[in-house]
């Protein structure tokens, strides 16, 4: 073999001649990579660390995730050669481009995209990291704060309910669950029972009268009465017949409970203004 050919083969062993992506090298786990800045004296992400990175995801001419600053926690790889394997090759301050097989990436990360081009490019600059031990301390502190907040709201709930009843001069006794119903209009016919379908309009408020949710204007909701809906709503609809207009006060134990939702805090009593438009009774 000519000496020049041998030299080319040797050079290819130390570069990316065998790579189908010019200028990129292939990692043992399967992804391709090219480092633009290599800060090899800095820390590298370890399991459980939180990384802050400037990040872009693109395929062909399509930008899937625009350039921005994102945070993620380093976890076990979801599949061999995924983004977490790639991030673990970086140092703080590094800048790199990674190439993944798009369909595999989209499948494992449950992204609803499909493209003819199969090379998914991810540009990453690793700005900083928070070590796992500090992350765990932050999580513990947040859990303590959340627990204290929930306890404060639990203590406050009864005062909020009593204050609402006093302001609105409500004398109605609560049901066994704590539900308080005020009928503004009585309907006709039989109330709904489990398995019946109820058509109703509603507005949901916090006890301070902040609107939390409502059905679209002129488009009532339709729901089958079952144990799958929140208890307070089920009880309210079960006590209401067609044409009823009722204001229901739901304590948190029959609303959204001790943890709440992303928009409703823990131990939040709820006010629901409901009009039952129609009831379709299940066949006997």
PDB file of C-alpha atoms in Angstrom:
ATOM      1  CA  UNK A   1       0.000   0.000   0.000  1.00  0.00           C
ATOM      2  CA  UNK A   2       1.427   3.436  -0.886  1.00  0.00           C
ATOM      3  CA  UNK A   3       2.704   5.468   2.035  1.00  0.00           C
ATOM      4  CA  UNK A   4       0.230   8.314   1.330  1.00  0.00           C
ATOM      5  CA  UNK A   5      -2.726   5.923   1.519  1.00  0.00           C
ATOM      6  CA  UNK A   6      -1.468   4.621   4.867  1.00  0.00           C
ATOM      7  CA  UNK A   7      -1.133   8.188   6.154  1.00  0.00           C
ATOM      8  CA  UNK A   8      -4.708   9.016   5.046  1.00  0.00           C
ATOM      9  CA  UNK A   9      -6.056   5.934   6.833  1.00  0.00           C
ATOM     10  CA  UNK A  10      -4.166   6.843   9.995  1.00  0.00           C
ATOM     11  CA  UNK A  11      -5.485  10.407   9.795  1.00  0.00           C
ATOM     12  CA  UNK A  12      -9.025   9.118   9.399  1.00  0.00           C
ATOM     13  CA  UNK A  13      -8.635   7.123  12.584  1.00  0.00           C
ATOM     14  CA  UNK A  14      -8.079  10.314  14.527  1.00  0.00           C
ATOM     15  CA  UNK A  15     -10.677  12.479  12.758  1.00  0.00           C
ATOM     16  CA  UNK A  16     -14.043  11.846  11.180  1.00  0.00           C
ATOM     17  CA  UNK A  17     -13.281  10.365   7.749  1.00  0.00           C
ATOM     18  CA  UNK A  18     -15.519   7.404   8.540  1.00  0.00           C
ATOM     19  CA  UNK A  19     -18.362   9.651   9.692  1.00  0.00           C
ATOM     20  CA  UNK A  20     -21.283  10.175   7.332  1.00  0.00           C
ATOM     21  CA  UNK A  21     -21.437  13.732   8.740  1.00  0.00           C
ATOM     22  CA  UNK A  22     -18.469  15.764   7.585  1.00  0.00           C
ATOM     23  CA  UNK A  23     -16.604  17.380  10.452  1.00  0.00           C
ATOM     24  CA  UNK A  24     -18.429  15.289  13.085  1.00  0.00           C
ATOM     25  CA  UNK A  25     -17.233  12.336  15.129  1.00  0.00           C
ATOM     26  CA  UNK A  26     -19.374   9.419  16.258  1.00  0.00           C
ATOM     27  CA  UNK A  27     -19.734   8.589  19.923  1.00  0.00           C
ATOM     28  CA  UNK A  28     -19.671   4.938  21.004  1.00  0.00           C
ATOM     29  CA  UNK A  29     -23.338   5.232  22.048  1.00  0.00           C
ATOM     30  CA  UNK A  30     -24.413   6.269  18.544  1.00  0.00           C
ATOM     31  CA  UNK A  31     -24.832  10.043  18.308  1.00  0.00           C
ATOM     32  CA  UNK A  32     -22.563  12.344  16.265  1.00  0.00           C
ATOM     33  CA  UNK A  33     -20.880  15.375  17.763  1.00  0.00           C
ATOM     34  CA  UNK A  34     -18.734  18.400  16.988  1.00  0.00           C
ATOM     35  CA  UNK A  35     -17.363  20.653  19.729  1.00  0.00           C
ATOM     36  CA  UNK A  36     -16.987  24.347  18.936  1.00  0.00           C
ATOM     37  CA  UNK A  37     -15.622  25.263  22.385  1.00  0.00           C
ATOM     38  CA  UNK A  38     -14.004  22.636  24.603  1.00  0.00           C
ATOM     39  CA  UNK A  39     -13.425  23.749  28.181  1.00  0.00           C
ATOM     40  CA  UNK A  40     -11.976  20.447  29.399  1.00  0.00           C
ATOM     41  CA  UNK A  41     -10.839  21.719  32.804  1.00  0.00           C
ATOM     42  CA  UNK A  42     -14.369  22.567  33.956  1.00  0.00           C
ATOM     43  CA  UNK A  43     -16.922  20.351  35.680  1.00  0.00           C
ATOM     44  CA  UNK A  44     -18.927  17.771  33.731  1.00  0.00           C
ATOM     45  CA  UNK A  45     -22.594  16.960  34.454  1.00  0.00           C
ATOM     46  CA  UNK A  46     -23.218  14.006  36.729  1.00  0.00           C
ATOM     47  CA  UNK A  47     -26.403  12.106  37.527  1.00  0.00           C
ATOM     48  CA  UNK A  48     -28.924  14.364  39.266  1.00  0.00           C
ATOM     49  CA  UNK A  49     -27.180  17.654  38.420  1.00  0.00           C
ATOM     50  CA  UNK A  50     -29.299  20.451  36.968  1.00  0.00           C
ATOM     51  CA  UNK A  51     -27.777  22.068  33.897  1.00  0.00           C
ATOM     52  CA  UNK A  52     -28.543  25.471  32.421  1.00  0.00           C
ATOM     53  CA  UNK A  53     -27.930  25.528  28.692  1.00  0.00           C
ATOM     54  CA  UNK A  54     -28.486  27.662  25.634  1.00  0.00           C
ATOM     55  CA  UNK A  55     -30.236  25.226  23.338  1.00  0.00           C
ATOM     56  CA  UNK A  56     -31.584  24.955  19.799  1.00  0.00           C
ATOM     57  CA  UNK A  57     -33.223  21.947  18.140  1.00  0.00           C
ATOM     58  CA  UNK A  58     -33.504  21.865  14.354  1.00  0.00           C
ATOM     59  CA  UNK A  59     -34.084  19.514  11.463  1.00  0.00           C
ATOM     60  CA  UNK A  60     -33.412  20.643   7.901  1.00  0.00           C
ATOM     61  CA  UNK A  61     -34.705  24.221   7.635  1.00  0.00           C
ATOM     62  CA  UNK A  62     -37.207  23.719  10.484  1.00  0.00           C
ATOM     63  CA  UNK A  63     -36.491  25.102  13.952  1.00  0.00           C
ATOM     64  CA  UNK A  64     -38.277  22.808  16.388  1.00  0.00           C
ATOM     65  CA  UNK A  65     -37.129  24.449  19.621  1.00  0.00           C
ATOM     66  CA  UNK A  66     -35.889  28.028  19.171  1.00  0.00           C
ATOM     67  CA  UNK A  67     -32.681  29.223  20.740  1.00  0.00           C
ATOM     68  CA  UNK A  68     -33.234  29.968  24.387  1.00  0.00           C
ATOM     69  CA  UNK A  69     -32.000  29.214  27.881  1.00  0.00           C
ATOM     70  CA  UNK A  70     -33.385  25.957  29.260  1.00  0.00           C
ATOM     71  CA  UNK A  71     -32.844  23.958  32.435  1.00  0.00           C
ATOM     72  CA  UNK A  72     -32.871  20.191  32.706  1.00  0.00           C
ATOM     73  CA  UNK A  73     -31.882  17.589  35.263  1.00  0.00           C
ATOM     74  CA  UNK A  74     -29.456  14.894  34.216  1.00  0.00           C
ATOM     75  CA  UNK A  75     -31.153  11.501  34.424  1.00  0.00           C
ATOM     76  CA  UNK A  76     -30.426   7.969  33.242  1.00  0.00           C
ATOM     77  CA  UNK A  77     -30.447   7.764  29.476  1.00  0.00           C
ATOM     78  CA  UNK A  78     -33.908   7.045  28.072  1.00  0.00           C
ATOM     79  CA  UNK A  79     -32.210   5.133  25.263  1.00  0.00           C
ATOM     80  CA  UNK A  80     -28.560   4.549  24.413  1.00  0.00           C
ATOM     81  CA  UNK A  81     -27.077   7.549  22.644  1.00  0.00           C
ATOM     82  CA  UNK A  82     -29.763  10.057  23.656  1.00  0.00           C
ATOM     83  CA  UNK A  83     -29.410  13.713  24.686  1.00  0.00           C
ATOM     84  CA  UNK A  84     -28.466  12.785  28.266  1.00  0.00           C
ATOM     85  CA  UNK A  85     -25.551  10.671  27.008  1.00  0.00           C
ATOM     86  CA  UNK A  86     -24.523  13.672  24.915  1.00  0.00           C
ATOM     87  CA  UNK A  87     -24.768  16.173  27.760  1.00  0.00           C
ATOM     88  CA  UNK A  88     -22.586  13.971  29.956  1.00  0.00           C
ATOM     89  CA  UNK A  89     -19.742  14.423  27.444  1.00  0.00           C
ATOM     90  CA  UNK A  90     -19.701  18.205  27.952  1.00  0.00           C
ATOM     91  CA  UNK A  91     -17.965  20.538  30.393  1.00  0.00           C
ATOM     92  CA  UNK A  92     -19.354  23.800  31.740  1.00  0.00           C
ATOM     93  CA  UNK A  93     -18.558  26.414  29.111  1.00  0.00           C
ATOM     94  CA  UNK A  94     -18.507  23.915  26.240  1.00  0.00           C
ATOM     95  CA  UNK A  95     -20.404  24.549  23.029  1.00  0.00           C
ATOM     96  CA  UNK A  96     -21.268  21.653  20.735  1.00  0.00           C
ATOM     97  CA  UNK A  97     -23.608  20.393  18.036  1.00  0.00           C
ATOM     98  CA  UNK A  98     -25.033  16.890  18.346  1.00  0.00           C
ATOM     99  CA  UNK A  99     -26.783  14.866  15.650  1.00  0.00           C
ATOM    100  CA  UNK A 100     -29.375  12.243  16.572  1.00  0.00           C
ATOM    101  CA  UNK A 101     -31.553   9.912  14.531  1.00  0.00           C
ATOM    102  CA  UNK A 102     -34.751  11.955  14.464  1.00  0.00           C
ATOM    103  CA  UNK A 103     -37.415   9.232  14.497  1.00  0.00           C
ATOM    104  CA  UNK A 104     -35.772   7.447  17.425  1.00  0.00           C
ATOM    105  CA  UNK A 105     -35.443  10.707  19.371  1.00  0.00           C
ATOM    106  CA  UNK A 106     -39.064  11.707  18.700  1.00  0.00           C
ATOM    107  CA  UNK A 107     -40.318   8.232  19.651  1.00  0.00           C
ATOM    108  CA  UNK A 108     -38.579   8.032  23.015  1.00  0.00           C
ATOM    109  CA  UNK A 109     -39.248  11.643  23.979  1.00  0.00           C
ATOM    110  CA  UNK A 110     -42.876  11.424  22.764  1.00  0.00           C
ATOM    111  CA  UNK A 111     -42.628  14.337  20.342  1.00  0.00           C
ATOM    112  CA  UNK A 112     -45.391  14.391  17.687  1.00  0.00           C
ATOM    113  CA  UNK A 113     -43.122  15.252  14.737  1.00  0.00           C
ATOM    114  CA  UNK A 114     -42.213  13.429  11.559  1.00  0.00           C
ATOM    115  CA  UNK A 115     -39.862  14.589   8.802  1.00  0.00           C
ATOM    116  CA  UNK A 116     -38.386  13.090   5.665  1.00  0.00           C
ATOM    117  CA  UNK A 117     -34.971  14.273   6.798  1.00  0.00           C
ATOM    118  CA  UNK A 118     -33.715  11.991   9.554  1.00  0.00           C
ATOM    119  CA  UNK A 119     -30.860  14.049  11.032  1.00  0.00           C
ATOM    120  CA  UNK A 120     -31.877  15.957  14.153  1.00  0.00           C
ATOM    121  CA  UNK A 121     -29.405  18.700  15.109  1.00  0.00           C
ATOM    122  CA  UNK A 122     -29.162  19.978  18.671  1.00  0.00           C
ATOM    123  CA  UNK A 123     -26.911  22.987  19.366  1.00  0.00           C
ATOM    124  CA  UNK A 124     -25.952  23.258  23.029  1.00  0.00           C
ATOM    125  CA  UNK A 125     -23.856  25.667  25.076  1.00  0.00           C
ATOM    126  CA  UNK A 126     -23.541  24.430  28.641  1.00  0.00           C
ATOM    127  CA  UNK A 127     -23.692  27.574  30.751  1.00  0.00           C
ATOM    128  CA  UNK A 128     -23.609  26.251  34.299  1.00  0.00           C
ATOM    129  CA  UNK A 129     -24.667  23.372  36.503  1.00  0.00           C
ATOM    130  CA  UNK A 130     -26.009  22.876  40.002  1.00  0.00           C
ATOM    131  CA  UNK A 131     -24.573  19.730  41.617  1.00  0.00           C
ATOM    132  CA  UNK A 132     -27.008  17.011  42.628  1.00  0.00           C
ATOM    133  CA  UNK A 133     -26.345  17.490  46.355  1.00  0.00           C
ATOM    134  CA  UNK A 134     -27.410  21.137  46.103  1.00  0.00           C
ATOM    135  CA  UNK A 135     -30.423  20.200  43.973  1.00  0.00           C
ATOM    136  CA  UNK A 136     -31.561  17.731  46.632  1.00  0.00           C
ATOM    137  CA  UNK A 137     -31.213  20.397  49.326  1.00  0.00           C
ATOM    138  CA  UNK A 138     -33.267  22.811  47.222  1.00  0.00           C
ATOM    139  CA  UNK A 139     -35.966  20.162  46.683  1.00  0.00           C
ATOM    140  CA  UNK A 140     -36.066  19.405  50.404  1.00  0.00           C
ATOM    141  CA  UNK A 141     -36.343  23.097  51.251  1.00  0.00           C
ATOM    142  CA  UNK A 142     -39.121  23.556  48.686  1.00  0.00           C
ATOM    143  CA  UNK A 143     -40.986  20.577  50.142  1.00  0.00           C
ATOM    144  CA  UNK A 144     -40.737  22.098  53.621  1.00  0.00           C
ATOM    145  CA  UNK A 145     -42.024  25.439  52.318  1.00  0.00           C
ATOM    146  CA  UNK A 146     -44.868  23.721  50.449  1.00  0.00           C
ATOM    147  CA  UNK A 147     -45.812  21.784  53.566  1.00  0.00           C
ATOM    148  CA  UNK A 148     -45.882  24.971  55.648  1.00  0.00           C
ATOM    149  CA  UNK A 149     -47.956  26.737  53.003  1.00  0.00           C
ATOM    150  CA  UNK A 150     -50.457  23.866  52.872  1.00  0.00           C
ATOM    151  CA  UNK A 151     -50.767  23.886  56.660  1.00  0.00           C
ATOM    152  CA  UNK A 152     -51.399  27.640  56.686  1.00  0.00           C
ATOM    153  CA  UNK A 153     -54.102  27.259  54.047  1.00  0.00           C
ATOM    154  CA  UNK A 154     -55.652  24.323  55.927  1.00  0.00           C
ATOM    155  CA  UNK A 155     -55.939  26.468  59.037  1.00  0.00           C
ATOM    156  CA  UNK A 156     -57.349  29.398  57.037  1.00  0.00           C
ATOM    157  CA  UNK A 157     -59.980  27.429  55.126  1.00  0.00           C
ATOM    158  CA  UNK A 158     -62.695  27.318  57.778  1.00  0.00           C
ATOM    159  CA  UNK A 159     -62.347  31.061  58.442  1.00  0.00           C
ATOM    160  CA  UNK A 160     -62.716  31.755  54.717  1.00  0.00           C
ATOM    161  CA  UNK A 161     -65.874  29.645  54.532  1.00  0.00           C
ATOM    162  CA  UNK A 162     -67.407  31.221  57.627  1.00  0.00           C
ATOM    163  CA  UNK A 163     -66.587  34.691  56.323  1.00  0.00           C
ATOM    164  CA  UNK A 164     -68.199  33.935  52.969  1.00  0.00           C
ATOM    165  CA  UNK A 165     -71.337  32.614  54.676  1.00  0.00           C
ATOM    166  CA  UNK A 166     -71.570  35.708  56.859  1.00  0.00           C
ATOM    167  CA  UNK A 167     -71.118  38.183  53.993  1.00  0.00           C
ATOM    168  CA  UNK A 168     -73.668  36.373  51.831  1.00  0.00           C
ATOM    169  CA  UNK A 169     -76.063  35.703  54.749  1.00  0.00           C
ATOM    170  CA  UNK A 170     -76.129  31.976  54.060  1.00  0.00           C
ATOM    171  CA  UNK A 171     -78.140  30.021  56.614  1.00  0.00           C
ATOM    172  CA  UNK A 172     -78.330  26.702  54.727  1.00  0.00           C
ATOM    173  CA  UNK A 173     -76.909  23.791  56.680  1.00  0.00           C
ATOM    174  CA  UNK A 174     -74.081  21.930  54.977  1.00  0.00           C
ATOM    175  CA  UNK A 175     -74.446  18.345  53.822  1.00  0.00           C
ATOM    176  CA  UNK A 176     -72.470  15.605  55.534  1.00  0.00           C
ATOM    177  CA  UNK A 177     -69.531  16.276  53.186  1.00  0.00           C
ATOM    178  CA  UNK A 178     -69.632  20.027  53.877  1.00  0.00           C
ATOM    179  CA  UNK A 179     -71.303  21.065  50.613  1.00  0.00           C
ATOM    180  CA  UNK A 180     -73.531  24.147  50.920  1.00  0.00           C
ATOM    181  CA  UNK A 181     -76.172  24.671  48.230  1.00  0.00           C
ATOM    182  CA  UNK A 182     -78.161  27.847  47.644  1.00  0.00           C
ATOM    183  CA  UNK A 183     -80.903  27.412  45.026  1.00  0.00           C
ATOM    184  CA  UNK A 184     -81.622  30.612  43.133  1.00  0.00           C
ATOM    185  CA  UNK A 185     -84.184  28.807  40.991  1.00  0.00           C
ATOM    186  CA  UNK A 186     -85.765  25.404  41.422  1.00  0.00           C
ATOM    187  CA  UNK A 187     -86.173  23.305  38.305  1.00  0.00           C
ATOM    188  CA  UNK A 188     -88.650  20.621  37.429  1.00  0.00           C
ATOM    189  CA  UNK A 189     -88.570  16.863  37.126  1.00  0.00           C
ATOM    190  CA  UNK A 190     -86.265  14.342  38.721  1.00  0.00           C
ATOM    191  CA  UNK A 191     -82.623  15.143  39.569  1.00  0.00           C
ATOM    192  CA  UNK A 192     -79.817  13.237  37.901  1.00  0.00           C
ATOM    193  CA  UNK A 193     -78.343  10.050  39.313  1.00  0.00           C
ATOM    194  CA  UNK A 194     -75.201   8.065  38.519  1.00  0.00           C
ATOM    195  CA  UNK A 195     -75.103   7.192  34.823  1.00  0.00           C
ATOM    196  CA  UNK A 196     -77.349  10.053  33.712  1.00  0.00           C
ATOM    197  CA  UNK A 197     -75.975  12.730  31.388  1.00  0.00           C
ATOM    198  CA  UNK A 198     -76.235  16.336  32.543  1.00  0.00           C
ATOM    199  CA  UNK A 199     -75.988  19.407  30.312  1.00  0.00           C
ATOM    200  CA  UNK A 200     -75.046  22.429  32.400  1.00  0.00           C
ATOM    201  CA  UNK A 201     -73.467  25.866  32.340  1.00  0.00           C
ATOM    202  CA  UNK A 202     -71.106  26.903  35.100  1.00  0.00           C
ATOM    203  CA  UNK A 203     -68.686  29.433  36.462  1.00  0.00           C
ATOM    204  CA  UNK A 204     -66.075  28.472  39.039  1.00  0.00           C
ATOM    205  CA  UNK A 205     -64.689  31.049  41.460  1.00  0.00           C
ATOM    206  CA  UNK A 206     -62.330  31.167  44.370  1.00  0.00           C
ATOM    207  CA  UNK A 207     -64.032  32.182  47.573  1.00  0.00           C
ATOM    208  CA  UNK A 208     -62.612  35.669  46.984  1.00  0.00           C
ATOM    209  CA  UNK A 209     -64.639  35.705  43.724  1.00  0.00           C
ATOM    210  CA  UNK A 210     -61.679  35.297  41.354  1.00  0.00           C
ATOM    211  CA  UNK A 211     -62.916  33.525  38.220  1.00  0.00           C
ATOM    212  CA  UNK A 212     -61.075  30.211  37.828  1.00  0.00           C
ATOM    213  CA  UNK A 213     -62.968  28.514  35.003  1.00  0.00           C
ATOM    214  CA  UNK A 214     -66.178  28.616  32.977  1.00  0.00           C
ATOM    215  CA  UNK A 215     -67.746  26.884  30.022  1.00  0.00           C
ATOM    216  CA  UNK A 216     -67.624  28.759  26.693  1.00  0.00           C
ATOM    217  CA  UNK A 217     -70.449  31.257  26.160  1.00  0.00           C
ATOM    218  CA  UNK A 218     -73.576  29.620  24.732  1.00  0.00           C
ATOM    219  CA  UNK A 219     -71.910  26.211  24.831  1.00  0.00           C
ATOM    220  CA  UNK A 220     -72.912  24.253  27.951  1.00  0.00           C
ATOM    221  CA  UNK A 221     -70.816  21.354  29.163  1.00  0.00           C
ATOM    222  CA  UNK A 222     -72.081  17.791  28.927  1.00  0.00           C
ATOM    223  CA  UNK A 223     -70.997  15.251  31.505  1.00  0.00           C
ATOM    224  CA  UNK A 224     -71.996  11.764  32.551  1.00  0.00           C
ATOM    225  CA  UNK A 225     -72.589  11.710  36.276  1.00  0.00           C
ATOM    226  CA  UNK A 226     -70.087   9.303  37.803  1.00  0.00           C
ATOM    227  CA  UNK A 227     -67.598   8.869  40.600  1.00  0.00           C
ATOM    228  CA  UNK A 228     -64.855  10.102  38.269  1.00  0.00           C
ATOM    229  CA  UNK A 229     -65.833  13.771  38.638  1.00  0.00           C
ATOM    230  CA  UNK A 230     -65.016  15.805  41.732  1.00  0.00           C
ATOM    231  CA  UNK A 231     -67.300  14.914  44.609  1.00  0.00           C
ATOM    232  CA  UNK A 232     -68.686  18.398  45.160  1.00  0.00           C
ATOM    233  CA  UNK A 233     -69.786  18.758  41.550  1.00  0.00           C
ATOM    234  CA  UNK A 234     -71.300  15.268  41.562  1.00  0.00           C
ATOM    235  CA  UNK A 235     -73.287  16.066  44.720  1.00  0.00           C
ATOM    236  CA  UNK A 236     -74.450  19.398  43.318  1.00  0.00           C
ATOM    237  CA  UNK A 237     -75.682  17.921  40.033  1.00  0.00           C
ATOM    238  CA  UNK A 238     -77.318  15.028  41.891  1.00  0.00           C
ATOM    239  CA  UNK A 239     -79.319  17.534  43.963  1.00  0.00           C
ATOM    240  CA  UNK A 240     -80.386  19.631  40.959  1.00  0.00           C
ATOM    241  CA  UNK A 241     -83.136  19.011  38.422  1.00  0.00           C
ATOM    242  CA  UNK A 242     -83.613  20.456  34.937  1.00  0.00           C
ATOM    243  CA  UNK A 243     -83.791  24.259  35.007  1.00  0.00           C
ATOM    244  CA  UNK A 244     -82.182  24.619  38.436  1.00  0.00           C
ATOM    245  CA  UNK A 245     -79.846  27.500  39.132  1.00  0.00           C
ATOM    246  CA  UNK A 246     -77.694  26.889  42.156  1.00  0.00           C
ATOM    247  CA  UNK A 247     -74.689  28.388  43.892  1.00  0.00           C
ATOM    248  CA  UNK A 248     -72.556  25.697  45.482  1.00  0.00           C
ATOM    249  CA  UNK A 249     -69.846  26.195  48.084  1.00  0.00           C
ATOM    250  CA  UNK A 250     -67.397  23.293  47.904  1.00  0.00           C
ATOM    251  CA  UNK A 251     -64.887  22.939  50.736  1.00  0.00           C
ATOM    252  CA  UNK A 252     -61.542  21.642  49.530  1.00  0.00           C
ATOM    253  CA  UNK A 253     -62.177  18.079  50.737  1.00  0.00           C
ATOM    254  CA  UNK A 254     -64.821  17.692  47.981  1.00  0.00           C
ATOM    255  CA  UNK A 255     -63.082  19.999  45.490  1.00  0.00           C
ATOM    256  CA  UNK A 256     -59.350  19.910  44.710  1.00  0.00           C
ATOM    257  CA  UNK A 257     -58.020  18.756  48.049  1.00  0.00           C
ATOM    258  CA  UNK A 258     -54.829  19.316  49.980  1.00  0.00           C
ATOM    259  CA  UNK A 259     -52.622  19.649  46.882  1.00  0.00           C
ATOM    260  CA  UNK A 260     -54.841  21.681  44.553  1.00  0.00           C
ATOM    261  CA  UNK A 261     -54.011  22.038  40.846  1.00  0.00           C
ATOM    262  CA  UNK A 262     -51.517  24.159  38.881  1.00  0.00           C
ATOM    263  CA  UNK A 263     -53.959  27.107  39.121  1.00  0.00           C
ATOM    264  CA  UNK A 264     -55.808  26.289  42.349  1.00  0.00           C
ATOM    265  CA  UNK A 265     -53.826  26.341  45.612  1.00  0.00           C
ATOM    266  CA  UNK A 266     -54.124  23.598  48.240  1.00  0.00           C
ATOM    267  CA  UNK A 267     -57.089  23.696  50.649  1.00  0.00           C
ATOM    268  CA  UNK A 268     -59.031  26.101  48.438  1.00  0.00           C
ATOM    269  CA  UNK A 269     -62.821  26.262  48.906  1.00  0.00           C
ATOM    270  CA  UNK A 270     -64.593  26.704  45.574  1.00  0.00           C
ATOM    271  CA  UNK A 271     -67.768  28.547  44.564  1.00  0.00           C
ATOM    272  CA  UNK A 272     -69.645  27.151  41.560  1.00  0.00           C
ATOM    273  CA  UNK A 273     -72.572  28.892  39.900  1.00  0.00           C
ATOM    274  CA  UNK A 274     -74.433  26.213  37.945  1.00  0.00           C
ATOM    275  CA  UNK A 275     -77.479  26.117  35.687  1.00  0.00           C
ATOM    276  CA  UNK A 276     -78.773  22.691  34.700  1.00  0.00           C
ATOM    277  CA  UNK A 277     -79.860  23.003  31.065  1.00  0.00           C
ATOM    278  CA  UNK A 278     -80.990  19.425  30.494  1.00  0.00           C
ATOM    279  CA  UNK A 279     -80.763  15.882  31.865  1.00  0.00           C
ATOM    280  CA  UNK A 280     -80.716  12.749  29.746  1.00  0.00           C
ATOM    281  CA  UNK A 281     -81.661   9.812  31.927  1.00  0.00           C
ATOM    282  CA  UNK A 282     -80.022   6.460  31.354  1.00  0.00           C
ATOM    283  CA  UNK A 283     -82.303   3.746  30.117  1.00  0.00           C
ATOM    284  CA  UNK A 284     -83.658   1.580  32.902  1.00  0.00           C
TER     285      UNK A 284
END
